[in-house]
Amino acid sequence: MAENTQETKSIHDLVKMIESEKLVLPEFQRDFKWPIEKTVTLFDSINRNLFIGSLIISRPKFDLACKGFDLRERGSKRHKPKPKTVTHDVFENNDIYTLLDGQQRTTSIYRALKGFDHVYYWFENIETLSSDEFYDYNEKTNKVGLERYIANVVIKAPKEETLSVKISDLFSSLDYREARFLNEFIEPQLDGFPWTEEQKNIGREFAGALFSDFKTDIIKKEKLLSVQLLNMPLEKFCLFFERSNSQGMNLSFVDIVNAKVYIDFKLSREISAAKSKYTYFDDSLVDPIVRYINYLANGEVTKDSILRDLSGEHFKEYWKECLEDINYIQSWLKDNNWVFQVTKMPYRTMLLPLLCFYKNLKHKEFSQATQEQMNQLKFWFYGSLMDNRYGGGGHGSTNVVIKKDCDLLKKLAEGKNIDKEYWAKIRITADFESYKRIDNAKSAAFMGLTYFMWHKSNFKNLENNNNVSMSAAVDVHHIFPENYIKETFKENSDEYDFVDSVLNKIRINKISNIKISNKSPKTYLNEIKEKSNPEILTSLKSHGLSCGERLLDGSLDKEYFDFMKERFEELSEYINMIISAGEQLAKGKTKNIWD
């Protein structure tokens, strides 16, 4: 079967699927919220032959917690439909589908048709129905279509002398003959109307027309509903929903996992509890933790394996320990100055191999690692960032990289050095032109470099030579302010083209950055030196700016590219330290590689 098929179904088909429990709702679907007024609008659109949108259904290739449609009385506080696990085999063998998009519309239609909501068709008044425009007296038949002889779709009982039919009564009469329908639902109304016999016959004619039109043009008309059937591999299935935002649908992979394990483990509830308990836990960690739990349980980190193999029991076994461990690892990275803000790491999936290393250390303690092990771990960390190893580029898919690194760092913790061939494949950019063109201070390569600089020596505030407080608000500061370059070199200049280069950026606390504004480097740096920090040269050097004296004397104010080259030369010392450590590892050396 093709991955995606577009087909049409009738409302009758849809109702039959719900009644036979062939169409169910995945647990991650939000509750039914539509007010009955929206149901009225929906049926009015149907009457007018307006397109009411597509439904998206799927037959999952994994176990999933699913629930029935909400058929409670409106306002009821009774329990909502209770989810139960539907296995992959049941989906396949019993031809069961999940409704992924269109739940509000589908539930509204079903509730009205089955009488859980009371919605009425009101006919036009008898004067209009009896007019020559509407009724052919020679043929004794109506002359107009449903959208004209039906005056309103309403939730109110009919007013006096208004012929009406409840939608659920029409639906329940699908297998009736017209005479039975008229006798059961129309005649009791006509008996109470002070109409002439001719007017009653006209009322019967239009009621019979509705009986026929409702059956053929609404309930059994196949082109009214467009249904998209998803039939795709698991990885693509997840990606589809991560990128979908239709009719309020914005589902993540975590939503799907939550529905998969819902019966045995309430993932969403545990996520909320973890946010309150753990310092470094947030939503961005959920995906890595889910992958890591699947790695522990099933040896894989791919989404298809997670949806196929991961269970609620696995979460019960590993969730709490993983939260404790990943919080500790992030704390360790920060305490040992390997990073300055763990929640803003470019790739938090890098925490997974670190978890494997930590979990398999003797006594599960970093202090028990040898210096050789830590040498390799340090280069893996900074080298992977600077090589953009987790960005899905030259090293293959992120899943492949995560799995390989988890296996290797697990063995490293157990005492087996990583093969030199592995280290030789990590390549770090070290040329001026490349760094000049990096304009995002959050890029993995620049973050890896600045993490390493922070590890060697903390950055200093320009205003007082104290360490930059990474727990406070931090800004990326342009050493040559953007407006200064625009005014000095003009907007169409080469200098302005490269104003956002990372070679023109350092990290300082936000308040300090605001005060600097758009002054020249000479102006604002001398102001700071005279007012609050006579040791500003030391502060600048901590950011890789040994050209501080030239910045202070103004000789670089009009030489922006000279400044960038001097900054790069300073940063190159740190880059070359990392490259040198990698070259030694690639030769099989693991001792003293950072000397």
Coordinates of C-alpha atoms in Angstrom, one line a residue:
M1 CA 0.0 0.0 0.0
A2 CA 1.3 3.5 -0.8
E3 CA 2.6 5.6 2.1
N4 CA -0.1 8.1 1.8
T5 CA -3.5 7.7 0.1
Q6 CA -6.2 10.2 -0.3
E7 CA -9.7 8.9 -0.5
T8 CA -13.3 10.0 0.2
K9 CA -15.7 8.5 2.7
S10 CA -19.3 9.1 3.5
I11 CA -20.5 10.2 6.9
H12 CA -22.3 6.8 7.0
D13 CA -18.9 5.1 6.6
L14 CA -17.5 7.1 9.4
V15 CA -20.4 6.3 11.8
K16 CA -20.1 2.6 11.0
M17 CA -16.4 2.7 11.8
I18 CA -17.0 4.3 15.2
E19 CA -20.0 2.0 16.0
S20 CA -17.9 -1.1 15.2
E21 CA -14.9 0.3 17.1
K22 CA -12.8 0.3 14.0
L23 CA -12.0 4.0 14.5
V24 CA -10.6 5.0 17.9
L25 CA -8.8 8.0 19.3
P26 CA -5.1 7.8 20.4
E27 CA -4.7 8.8 24.0
F28 CA -2.7 11.9 23.1
Q29 CA -5.8 13.5 21.4
R30 CA -7.1 16.4 23.4
D31 CA -10.5 16.2 25.0
F32 CA -13.7 16.9 23.0
K33 CA -14.2 20.7 23.5
W34 CA -16.4 21.9 20.7
P35 CA -19.6 23.7 21.9
I36 CA -22.8 22.6 20.3
E37 CA -23.0 25.8 18.4
K38 CA -20.0 24.6 16.3
T39 CA -21.9 21.4 15.6
V40 CA -24.7 23.6 14.2
T41 CA -22.3 25.5 12.0
L42 CA -20.8 22.2 10.8
F43 CA -24.1 20.8 9.7
D44 CA -25.1 24.0 8.1
S45 CA -21.9 23.8 6.0
I46 CA -22.8 20.2 5.1
N47 CA -26.2 21.3 4.0
R48 CA -24.7 23.9 1.8
N49 CA -22.3 21.3 0.3
L50 CA -19.3 23.1 1.7
F51 CA -16.0 21.2 2.2
I52 CA -15.6 20.5 5.9
G53 CA -11.9 19.6 5.9
S54 CA -9.9 16.4 5.7
L55 CA -9.6 13.7 8.3
I56 CA -6.2 12.0 8.9
I57 CA -6.3 8.4 10.0
S58 CA -3.6 5.8 10.5
R59 CA -3.2 2.1 11.4
P60 CA -0.2 2.3 13.7
K61 CA 2.7 -0.1 13.5
F62 CA 3.1 -0.2 17.2
D63 CA 1.1 -0.6 20.4
L64 CA -0.8 2.5 21.4
A65 CA -3.2 3.5 24.2
C66 CA -6.5 4.5 22.6
K67 CA -9.9 5.6 23.8
G68 CA -13.4 5.8 22.5
F69 CA -15.2 8.9 21.5
D70 CA -16.7 11.2 24.2
L71 CA -20.4 10.5 24.3
R72 CA -21.1 11.8 27.8
E73 CA -24.0 14.2 28.3
R74 CA -22.7 17.8 28.0
G75 CA -21.6 19.1 31.3
S76 CA -21.3 15.6 32.8
K77 CA -18.6 15.1 35.4
R78 CA -18.6 11.4 34.8
H79 CA -15.3 9.8 33.9
K80 CA -14.0 10.4 30.4
P81 CA -13.5 7.5 28.0
K82 CA -10.8 5.3 29.5
P83 CA -7.8 4.4 27.4
K84 CA -6.7 0.9 26.8
T85 CA -3.8 -0.5 24.9
V86 CA -4.4 -1.6 21.4
T87 CA -1.5 -3.8 20.1
H88 CA 0.1 -3.6 16.7
D89 CA -1.4 -7.1 15.9
V90 CA -4.9 -6.0 16.8
F91 CA -4.6 -2.9 14.6
E92 CA -3.5 -5.1 11.7
N93 CA -5.7 -8.1 12.1
N94 CA -8.9 -6.3 13.1
D95 CA -8.6 -3.5 10.6
I96 CA -8.6 -0.8 13.3
Y97 CA -7.6 2.8 12.6
T98 CA -6.7 5.8 14.8
L99 CA -8.1 9.2 14.1
L100 CA -5.1 11.6 14.2
D101 CA -6.7 14.8 13.0
G102 CA -10.4 15.8 12.8
Q103 CA -11.5 14.5 16.2
Q104 CA -13.6 17.6 17.1
R105 CA -15.5 17.5 13.8
T106 CA -16.0 13.7 13.8
T107 CA -17.2 13.6 17.4
S108 CA -19.6 16.5 16.8
I109 CA -21.1 14.7 13.7
Y110 CA -21.5 11.4 15.5
R111 CA -23.0 12.9 18.7
A112 CA -25.7 14.8 16.6
L113 CA -26.5 11.8 14.4
K114 CA -26.8 9.4 17.4
G115 CA -28.8 11.8 19.5
F116 CA -26.2 12.6 22.2
D117 CA -26.6 16.2 21.1
H118 CA -30.0 17.5 20.0
V119 CA -29.8 19.4 16.7
Y120 CA -32.8 20.3 14.6
Y121 CA -33.6 21.1 11.0
W122 CA -36.2 23.9 10.8
F123 CA -38.1 24.1 7.5
E124 CA -39.1 27.5 6.0
N125 CA -42.5 28.7 7.1
I126 CA -45.5 27.3 5.3
E127 CA -46.1 30.5 3.3
T128 CA -42.6 30.2 1.8
L129 CA -42.9 26.5 1.1
S130 CA -46.3 27.1 -0.5
S131 CA -45.0 29.8 -2.8
D132 CA -44.7 29.2 -6.6
E133 CA -41.0 29.6 -6.3
F134 CA -40.7 26.6 -4.0
Y135 CA -43.6 24.4 -4.9
D136 CA -44.9 23.0 -8.3
Y137 CA -48.7 22.7 -7.9
N138 CA -49.1 20.8 -11.2
E139 CA -46.6 18.1 -10.4
K140 CA -47.3 18.3 -6.7
T141 CA -43.6 18.4 -5.9
N142 CA -40.9 20.8 -4.5
K143 CA -38.8 22.9 -6.9
V144 CA -35.8 23.8 -4.7
G145 CA -32.9 22.0 -3.0
L146 CA -32.3 21.3 0.7
E147 CA -30.2 24.4 1.3
R148 CA -33.2 26.6 0.4
Y149 CA -36.2 24.8 2.0
I150 CA -34.3 24.3 5.3
A151 CA -34.4 27.7 7.0
N152 CA -32.1 26.9 10.0
V153 CA -30.0 24.4 11.8
V154 CA -30.7 25.0 15.5
I155 CA -30.4 23.5 18.9
K156 CA -33.8 24.7 20.0
A157 CA -37.0 22.9 19.9
P158 CA -39.3 24.1 17.1
K159 CA -41.4 27.2 17.6
E160 CA -45.1 27.2 17.0
E161 CA -46.3 26.1 13.5
T162 CA -42.7 25.4 12.4
L163 CA -42.1 22.0 10.8
S164 CA -38.9 20.5 12.1
V165 CA -36.9 17.3 12.3
K166 CA -34.3 16.3 14.8
I167 CA -31.1 15.2 12.9
S168 CA -30.8 12.0 15.0
D169 CA -34.4 11.1 14.0
L170 CA -33.5 11.4 10.4
F171 CA -30.4 9.3 10.9
S172 CA -32.3 6.6 12.8
S173 CA -34.8 6.4 9.8
L174 CA -32.2 5.6 7.2
D175 CA -33.7 2.1 6.7
Y176 CA -37.3 3.3 6.9
R177 CA -39.6 3.7 4.0
E178 CA -40.6 7.3 3.5
A179 CA -44.2 6.6 4.7
R180 CA -43.0 5.2 8.0
F181 CA -40.7 8.3 8.5
L182 CA -43.6 10.6 7.8
N183 CA -46.0 8.8 10.0
E184 CA -43.5 8.6 13.0
F185 CA -42.0 12.1 12.9
I186 CA -44.0 14.4 10.7
E187 CA -47.7 13.5 11.2
P188 CA -47.7 14.2 14.9
Q189 CA -46.6 17.8 14.2
L190 CA -49.0 18.3 11.4
D191 CA -51.9 17.1 13.6
G192 CA -51.2 20.1 15.8
F193 CA -50.9 22.7 13.1
P194 CA -53.9 24.8 12.0
W195 CA -53.0 24.3 8.4
T196 CA -55.2 23.4 5.5
E197 CA -55.0 19.9 4.1
E198 CA -53.2 21.3 1.0
Q199 CA -50.6 23.0 3.3
K200 CA -50.1 19.7 5.2
N201 CA -49.6 17.9 1.9
I202 CA -47.0 20.5 0.9
G203 CA -45.3 20.0 4.4
R204 CA -45.3 16.2 3.7
E205 CA -43.7 16.7 0.3
F206 CA -40.8 18.8 1.7
A207 CA -40.4 16.4 4.7
G208 CA -40.1 13.6 2.2
A209 CA -37.6 15.5 0.2
L210 CA -35.5 16.0 3.3
F211 CA -35.7 12.3 4.0
S212 CA -34.4 11.6 0.6
D213 CA -31.8 14.4 0.3
F214 CA -30.4 13.7 3.8
K215 CA -29.8 10.0 2.9
T216 CA -28.3 10.6 -0.5
D217 CA -26.7 14.0 -0.4
I218 CA -25.5 14.1 3.2
I219 CA -25.2 10.8 4.9
K220 CA -24.2 8.5 2.0
K221 CA -22.5 11.0 -0.3
E222 CA -18.9 9.9 -0.6
K223 CA -17.3 13.1 -1.7
L224 CA -18.2 15.1 1.3
L225 CA -15.4 13.9 3.5
S226 CA -11.8 13.7 2.4
V227 CA -9.7 11.1 4.3
Q228 CA -6.0 10.9 4.3
L229 CA -4.6 7.5 5.2
L230 CA -1.1 7.5 6.6
N231 CA 0.8 4.3 5.9
M232 CA 4.5 5.0 6.5
P233 CA 7.6 3.8 8.4
L234 CA 7.7 4.6 12.1
E235 CA 10.5 7.2 11.8
K236 CA 8.6 9.0 9.0
F237 CA 5.3 8.8 11.0
C238 CA 6.9 10.6 14.0
L239 CA 8.5 13.2 11.8
F240 CA 5.1 13.9 10.1
F241 CA 3.6 14.8 13.4
E242 CA 6.5 16.8 14.7
R243 CA 6.1 19.0 11.7
S244 CA 2.3 19.1 11.5
N245 CA 0.2 22.0 12.8
S246 CA -3.2 21.5 11.3
Q247 CA -6.6 22.3 12.9
G248 CA -4.7 22.9 16.2
M249 CA -2.8 19.6 15.9
N250 CA 0.8 20.0 17.0
L251 CA 2.0 16.6 18.3
S252 CA 5.5 15.7 19.3
F253 CA 7.2 12.4 19.4
V254 CA 6.9 12.5 23.2
D255 CA 3.1 12.8 22.8
I256 CA 3.1 9.5 20.8
V257 CA 5.4 7.8 23.4
N258 CA 3.1 8.9 26.2
A259 CA 0.1 7.3 24.5
K260 CA 2.1 4.1 23.8
V261 CA 3.0 3.6 27.5
Y262 CA 0.0 5.3 29.0
I263 CA -1.6 2.3 30.6
D264 CA 1.5 1.3 32.6
F265 CA 3.3 4.6 33.0
K266 CA 1.9 8.2 33.0
L267 CA 4.8 9.9 31.3
S268 CA 3.3 13.3 31.1
R269 CA 2.6 13.3 34.8
E270 CA 6.2 12.2 35.6
I271 CA 7.6 14.9 33.3
S272 CA 5.7 17.6 35.3
A273 CA 7.0 16.1 38.6
A274 CA 10.6 16.1 37.3
K275 CA 10.4 19.8 36.3
S276 CA 9.7 20.6 39.9
K277 CA 12.3 18.3 41.4
Y278 CA 15.4 18.5 39.2
T279 CA 17.4 21.7 38.6
Y280 CA 18.5 20.9 35.1
F281 CA 15.4 19.2 33.8
D282 CA 13.2 20.7 31.1
D283 CA 11.2 19.5 28.1
S284 CA 14.2 19.3 25.8
L285 CA 15.6 16.5 28.0
V286 CA 12.6 14.2 27.6
D287 CA 13.5 13.0 24.1
P288 CA 17.1 12.1 25.1
I289 CA 15.9 10.3 28.2
V290 CA 13.4 8.3 26.3
R291 CA 16.1 7.3 23.8
Y292 CA 18.5 6.4 26.7
I293 CA 15.9 4.2 28.4
N294 CA 15.3 2.4 25.1
Y295 CA 19.1 2.0 24.8
L296 CA 19.2 0.4 28.2
A297 CA 16.2 -1.8 27.5
N298 CA 16.6 -2.7 23.9
G299 CA 20.1 -1.5 22.8
E300 CA 18.8 1.1 20.3
V301 CA 18.0 4.8 20.2
T302 CA 15.9 5.0 17.0
K303 CA 12.3 6.2 17.1
D304 CA 11.1 3.1 15.3
S305 CA 12.7 0.9 18.0
I306 CA 11.2 3.1 20.7
L307 CA 7.7 2.8 19.3
R308 CA 8.1 -0.9 18.5
D309 CA 9.9 -2.2 21.6
L310 CA 9.7 0.3 24.5
S311 CA 7.1 -0.4 27.2
G312 CA 5.7 1.2 30.3
E313 CA 7.6 -1.5 32.4
H314 CA 10.9 -0.2 31.0
F315 CA 10.0 3.3 32.2
K316 CA 9.1 1.9 35.6
E317 CA 12.5 0.3 35.8
Y318 CA 14.7 3.1 34.5
W319 CA 12.9 6.5 34.6
K320 CA 13.8 7.5 38.2
E321 CA 17.5 6.4 37.9
C322 CA 17.9 8.2 34.6
L323 CA 16.5 11.4 36.0
E324 CA 18.9 11.3 38.9
D325 CA 21.9 10.4 36.7
I326 CA 21.2 13.0 34.0
N327 CA 20.8 15.7 36.6
Y328 CA 24.0 14.7 38.2
I329 CA 26.0 14.7 35.0
Q330 CA 24.8 18.2 34.0
S331 CA 25.8 19.4 37.5
W332 CA 29.2 17.8 37.1
L333 CA 29.7 19.4 33.7
K334 CA 28.9 22.8 35.2
D335 CA 30.9 22.3 38.4
N336 CA 34.0 21.2 36.5
N337 CA 33.7 24.1 34.0
W338 CA 33.2 21.9 31.0
V339 CA 30.3 24.1 30.1
F340 CA 28.9 27.3 31.4
Q341 CA 25.1 26.8 30.8
V342 CA 24.2 23.1 30.5
T343 CA 20.6 23.8 29.5
K344 CA 21.8 25.6 26.4
M345 CA 24.1 22.9 25.1
P346 CA 23.8 22.7 21.3
Y347 CA 23.1 18.9 21.4
R348 CA 21.7 17.6 24.6
T349 CA 21.6 14.2 23.0
M350 CA 25.4 14.2 23.8
L351 CA 24.3 13.6 27.4
L352 CA 23.4 10.0 26.4
P353 CA 27.0 8.7 25.8
L354 CA 28.0 10.6 29.0
L355 CA 25.3 8.7 30.9
C356 CA 26.7 5.4 29.6
F357 CA 30.2 6.4 30.7
Y358 CA 29.0 7.5 34.2
K359 CA 26.7 4.5 34.7
N360 CA 29.5 2.0 33.9
L361 CA 32.3 3.7 36.0
K362 CA 33.5 1.8 39.1
H363 CA 31.2 2.8 41.9
K364 CA 29.4 5.0 39.5
E365 CA 31.6 7.9 40.4
F366 CA 33.7 10.3 38.2
S367 CA 36.4 10.3 40.8
Q368 CA 37.1 6.7 40.0
A369 CA 37.9 7.3 36.4
T370 CA 41.6 7.3 35.4
Q371 CA 43.3 10.3 33.9
E372 CA 43.6 8.4 30.6
Q373 CA 39.8 7.8 30.6
M374 CA 39.2 11.5 31.3
N375 CA 41.6 12.6 28.6
Q376 CA 39.6 10.7 26.0
L377 CA 36.3 11.8 27.4
K378 CA 37.3 15.4 27.3
F379 CA 38.4 15.3 23.7
W380 CA 35.2 13.4 22.8
F381 CA 33.2 16.1 24.3
Y382 CA 34.9 19.2 22.8
G383 CA 35.9 17.5 19.6
S384 CA 32.3 16.3 18.9
L385 CA 31.0 19.8 19.4
M386 CA 33.6 21.4 17.2
D387 CA 33.2 18.8 14.5
N388 CA 29.4 19.2 14.6
R389 CA 29.3 15.4 15.1
Y390 CA 25.7 15.4 16.4
G391 CA 24.4 17.6 13.7
G392 CA 23.6 14.8 11.3
G393 CA 26.3 15.6 8.8
G394 CA 29.3 13.7 7.7
H395 CA 29.2 11.2 10.5
G396 CA 25.8 9.8 9.5
S397 CA 22.5 10.1 11.1
T398 CA 22.3 11.3 14.7
N399 CA 20.9 7.9 15.7
V400 CA 24.0 6.1 14.4
V401 CA 26.3 8.6 16.1
I402 CA 24.4 8.3 19.5
K403 CA 24.4 4.5 19.4
K404 CA 28.1 4.2 18.4
D405 CA 29.2 6.7 21.1
C406 CA 27.1 5.1 23.8
D407 CA 28.7 1.8 23.0
L408 CA 32.2 3.3 22.9
L409 CA 31.9 5.3 26.1
K410 CA 30.4 2.4 28.0
K411 CA 33.5 0.3 27.0
L412 CA 35.8 3.3 27.9
A413 CA 34.3 3.4 31.4
E414 CA 34.9 -0.4 31.7
G415 CA 38.6 0.2 30.9
K416 CA 38.9 -0.3 27.2
N417 CA 40.5 2.6 25.3
I418 CA 38.7 3.9 22.2
D419 CA 40.2 2.8 18.9
K420 CA 42.5 5.4 17.3
E421 CA 40.6 5.0 14.0
Y422 CA 37.6 6.6 15.7
W423 CA 39.6 9.6 16.8
A424 CA 41.1 10.1 13.3
K425 CA 37.6 10.7 11.9
I426 CA 36.9 13.7 14.1
R427 CA 37.9 16.8 12.1
I428 CA 38.1 20.3 13.5
T429 CA 38.0 23.4 11.4
A430 CA 41.0 25.7 12.1
D431 CA 41.1 28.4 9.4
F432 CA 40.3 32.1 9.6
E433 CA 37.8 32.2 6.7
S434 CA 35.6 29.5 8.2
Y435 CA 35.4 31.3 11.6
K436 CA 34.9 34.7 10.0
R437 CA 31.8 33.3 8.3
I438 CA 30.2 31.7 11.4
D439 CA 27.7 34.3 12.5
N440 CA 25.7 32.3 15.1
A441 CA 27.2 32.4 18.6
K442 CA 25.1 29.2 19.3
S443 CA 26.7 27.2 16.6
A444 CA 28.1 23.9 17.8
A445 CA 31.7 24.7 16.6
F446 CA 31.8 28.1 18.4
M447 CA 30.1 26.8 21.5
G448 CA 32.6 23.9 21.7
L449 CA 35.5 26.4 21.5
T450 CA 34.0 28.8 24.1
Y451 CA 33.2 25.9 26.4
F452 CA 36.9 24.9 26.2
M453 CA 38.1 28.4 26.8
W454 CA 35.8 28.6 29.9
H455 CA 37.2 25.3 31.0
K456 CA 40.8 26.6 30.8
S457 CA 40.0 30.0 32.4
N458 CA 36.7 31.7 33.2
F459 CA 35.6 34.8 31.3
K460 CA 35.9 38.0 33.2
N461 CA 33.5 40.9 33.3
L462 CA 34.7 44.0 31.5
E463 CA 33.5 46.3 34.3
N464 CA 35.2 44.7 37.3
N465 CA 37.4 41.7 36.3
N466 CA 35.2 39.3 38.2
N467 CA 34.1 36.1 36.6
V468 CA 31.1 36.4 34.3
S469 CA 28.1 35.0 36.2
M470 CA 26.5 32.4 34.0
S471 CA 23.7 32.0 36.4
A472 CA 22.6 35.6 35.6
A473 CA 21.4 37.0 32.3
V474 CA 24.2 36.8 29.7
D475 CA 24.4 38.6 26.4
V476 CA 26.6 38.0 23.3
H477 CA 28.4 41.3 23.0
H478 CA 29.7 42.7 19.7
I479 CA 33.2 44.0 20.5
F480 CA 32.8 46.3 17.6
P481 CA 29.1 47.4 18.1
E482 CA 26.8 46.9 15.1
N483 CA 25.7 50.5 14.9
Y484 CA 29.3 51.7 15.2
I485 CA 30.3 49.6 12.2
K486 CA 27.2 50.8 10.3
E487 CA 28.0 54.4 10.9
T488 CA 31.8 54.1 10.4
F489 CA 32.0 51.7 7.4
K490 CA 28.4 52.1 6.0
E491 CA 25.7 49.4 5.4
N492 CA 27.1 48.3 2.0
S493 CA 30.6 47.7 3.3
D494 CA 32.4 44.4 3.7
E495 CA 32.9 45.2 7.3
Y496 CA 29.2 45.5 7.9
D497 CA 28.6 42.2 6.1
F498 CA 30.7 40.4 8.7
V499 CA 29.5 42.4 11.8
D500 CA 27.9 39.3 13.2
S501 CA 31.0 37.0 12.8
V502 CA 31.7 35.1 16.0
L503 CA 35.2 36.6 15.9
N504 CA 33.4 39.9 16.9
K505 CA 31.6 38.3 19.9
I506 CA 32.2 37.6 23.5
R507 CA 29.8 36.7 26.4
I508 CA 29.3 39.2 29.1
N509 CA 26.5 39.9 31.6
K510 CA 23.5 41.6 30.0
I511 CA 23.5 44.9 32.0
S512 CA 27.1 45.5 31.0
N513 CA 26.2 45.0 27.3
I514 CA 23.3 47.4 27.4
K515 CA 25.6 50.2 28.8
I516 CA 28.1 49.8 25.9
S517 CA 25.6 50.8 23.2
N518 CA 27.1 51.8 19.9
K519 CA 30.4 53.4 20.9
S520 CA 33.7 52.7 19.3
P521 CA 35.9 50.0 21.1
K522 CA 38.4 52.7 22.1
T523 CA 35.7 54.9 23.6
Y524 CA 33.7 52.4 25.7
L525 CA 36.7 50.4 26.8
N526 CA 38.6 53.5 28.1
E527 CA 35.4 54.7 29.8
I528 CA 35.2 51.3 31.6
K529 CA 38.9 51.3 32.5
E530 CA 38.8 54.8 34.0
K531 CA 35.5 54.3 35.8
S532 CA 35.6 50.8 37.3
N533 CA 38.2 48.4 35.9
P534 CA 41.9 49.4 35.6
E535 CA 42.6 45.7 34.9
I536 CA 40.5 45.6 31.8
L537 CA 43.4 44.2 29.7
T538 CA 43.2 41.1 31.9
S539 CA 39.5 40.9 31.4
L540 CA 39.8 41.2 27.6
K541 CA 42.5 38.5 27.5
S542 CA 40.1 36.1 29.3
H543 CA 37.9 36.3 26.2
G544 CA 40.7 35.6 23.7
L545 CA 41.5 39.3 23.2
S546 CA 45.2 39.8 23.6
C547 CA 44.9 42.8 21.3
G548 CA 43.5 44.8 24.2
E549 CA 46.1 47.5 24.1
R550 CA 45.4 48.2 20.4
L551 CA 41.7 48.3 21.1
L552 CA 42.3 50.8 23.9
D553 CA 44.6 53.1 21.9
G554 CA 42.2 53.1 19.0
S555 CA 44.6 51.8 16.4
L556 CA 42.0 49.1 15.5
D557 CA 38.9 51.3 15.4
K558 CA 39.2 51.7 11.6
E559 CA 40.8 48.3 11.0
Y560 CA 38.0 45.8 11.6
F561 CA 39.4 43.0 9.5
D562 CA 42.8 43.3 11.2
F563 CA 41.1 43.0 14.5
M564 CA 39.3 39.9 13.4
K565 CA 42.5 38.3 12.3
E566 CA 44.2 39.1 15.6
R567 CA 41.2 37.7 17.5
F568 CA 41.4 34.5 15.4
E569 CA 45.1 34.1 16.1
E570 CA 44.3 34.2 19.8
L571 CA 41.5 31.7 19.5
S572 CA 43.7 29.4 17.4
E573 CA 45.8 28.7 20.5
Y574 CA 42.8 27.0 22.0
I575 CA 41.7 25.3 18.8
N576 CA 45.2 23.9 18.3
M577 CA 45.2 22.5 21.8
I578 CA 42.1 20.5 21.0
I579 CA 43.4 19.4 17.6
S580 CA 46.7 18.3 19.1
A581 CA 44.9 16.2 21.7
G582 CA 42.9 14.5 18.9
E583 CA 46.1 13.9 16.8
Q584 CA 47.7 12.1 19.7
L585 CA 44.7 10.0 20.3
A586 CA 44.7 9.1 16.6
K587 CA 48.2 7.8 17.0
G588 CA 47.2 5.6 20.0
K589 CA 48.5 7.9 22.7
T590 CA 46.2 8.5 25.7
K591 CA 48.5 9.9 28.4
N592 CA 49.5 13.6 28.7
I593 CA 47.6 14.6 25.6
W594 CA 46.5 18.0 27.1
D595 CA 50.0 19.1 28.2

